Short mmCIF file of C-alpha atoms in Angstrom, two decimals:
data_model
loop_
_atom_site.label_atom_id
_atom_site.label_comp_id
_atom_site.label_asym_id
_atom_site.label_seq_id
_atom_site.Cartn_x
_atom_site.Cartn_y
_atom_site.Cartn_z
CA MET E 587 97.98 100.35 87.95
CA GLU E 588 99.44 97.41 89.86
CA ARG E 589 97.17 98.09 92.82
CA GLN E 590 94.10 98.10 90.59
CA ASP E 591 95.20 94.70 89.32
CA ASP E 592 95.50 93.54 92.93
CA VAL E 593 91.98 94.77 93.67
CA GLN E 594 90.58 92.98 90.63
CA ARG E 595 92.54 89.81 91.43
CA ILE E 596 91.15 89.80 94.99
CA MET E 597 87.60 90.33 93.74
CA VAL E 598 87.90 87.49 91.22
CA LYS E 599 89.44 85.25 93.88
CA ASN E 600 86.58 86.01 96.27
CA GLU E 601 84.01 85.16 93.59
CA TYR E 602 85.80 81.90 92.83
CA HIS E 603 85.95 80.92 96.50
CA ALA E 604 82.28 81.79 97.02
CA LYS E 605 81.29 79.55 94.10
CA ASP E 606 83.61 76.81 95.34
CA LEU E 607 82.13 77.01 98.84
CA ALA E 608 78.60 76.87 97.43
CA GLY E 609 79.53 73.74 95.48
CA ILE E 610 81.02 72.10 98.56
CA ARG E 611 77.92 72.95 100.59
CA ASN E 612 75.72 71.41 97.91
CA LYS E 613 77.78 68.21 97.84
CA THR E 614 77.98 67.81 101.61
CA GLY E 615 74.51 69.00 102.51
CA GLY E 616 75.65 72.30 103.96
CA GLY E 617 78.36 71.02 106.28
CA LEU E 618 82.11 71.02 105.96
CA PRO E 619 83.74 68.25 103.94
CA GLU E 620 85.14 65.38 105.98
CA LYS E 621 88.72 65.75 104.77
CA THR E 622 90.52 68.78 103.49
CA SER E 623 94.08 69.21 102.35
CA GLY E 624 96.22 71.38 104.59
CA PRO E 625 95.34 72.76 107.98
CA MET E 626 91.67 72.74 109.02
CA VAL E 627 91.86 76.38 110.09
CA PRO E 628 93.19 78.69 107.33
CA SER E 629 94.58 81.11 109.91
CA GLU E 630 97.10 78.44 110.97
CA SER E 631 98.92 78.85 107.68
CA GLY E 632 98.87 82.67 107.87
CA VAL E 633 96.88 82.96 104.66
CA VAL E 634 93.95 84.73 106.29
CA GLU E 635 96.06 87.53 107.74
CA GLU E 636 97.86 88.06 104.44
CA GLU E 637 94.62 88.16 102.45
CA TRP E 638 93.03 90.45 105.04
CA ALA E 639 95.95 92.88 104.81
CA ARG E 640 95.68 92.94 101.01
CA HIS E 641 91.93 93.42 101.23
CA LYS E 642 92.27 96.34 103.65
CA GLU E 643 94.87 98.00 101.41
CA ALA E 644 92.67 97.53 98.34
CA MET E 645 89.66 98.97 100.15
CA LYS E 646 91.71 102.02 101.21
CA LEU E 647 92.66 102.58 97.58
CA VAL E 648 89.11 102.24 96.35
CA ALA E 649 87.63 104.43 99.10
CA GLY E 650 90.36 107.06 98.95
CA GLY E 651 90.40 107.34 95.18
CA GLY E 652 94.05 106.27 95.14
CA GLY E 653 93.36 104.18 92.09
CA LEU E 654 92.25 107.22 90.14
CA SER E 655 95.37 109.24 90.89
CA SER E 656 97.62 106.34 89.96
CA LEU E 657 95.66 105.89 86.75
CA GLN E 658 96.03 109.58 85.92
CA GLY E 659 99.72 109.41 86.75
CA GLY E 660 100.13 106.58 84.27
CA VAL E 661 98.02 108.06 81.47
CA ILE E 662 99.35 111.63 81.46
CA PRO E 663 102.89 110.72 80.31
CA ILE E 664 101.41 108.54 77.58
CA PHE E 665 99.38 111.45 76.19
CA ARG E 666 102.39 113.78 76.43
CA ALA E 667 104.48 111.30 74.44
CA LEU E 668 101.65 110.96 71.91
CA GLU E 669 101.46 114.75 71.57
CA THR E 670 105.23 115.00 71.03
CA PHE E 671 105.15 112.20 68.45
CA THR E 672 102.26 113.84 66.59
CA CYS E 673 104.01 117.23 66.50
CA ASP E 674 107.24 115.66 65.23
CA ALA E 675 105.37 113.68 62.57
CA LEU E 676 103.53 116.82 61.43
CA LYS E 677 106.79 118.80 61.18
CA ALA E 678 108.43 116.00 59.19
CA HIS E 679 105.43 115.84 56.85
CA GLU E 680 105.55 119.61 56.29
CA GLN E 681 109.28 119.44 55.46
CA VAL E 682 108.75 116.62 52.96
CA ARG E 683 105.78 118.42 51.40
CA LEU E 684 107.73 121.69 51.03
CA GLN E 685 110.72 119.90 49.45
CA GLY E 686 108.58 118.16 46.87
#
């Protein structure tokens, strides 16, 4: 479940950055802005490598179906607990009905 959130977060982040880049290109006529905060090359701060590693891991999960198995692993116990609760509630209802 957490990995699916990571995949979605990366996709949203990529969309945001693409829109931001398009806005900057429109403002500057297609070139880079004159001044930026932080290092000029993102790889100097190590951000690119970190994002690339996350992206590769997310793509492995999507391609390998790892997200599906983790989803099933999370949902199955919920349905088992729901089944147990329903059975217990039904038994309690039958006992109350028979007493009355």
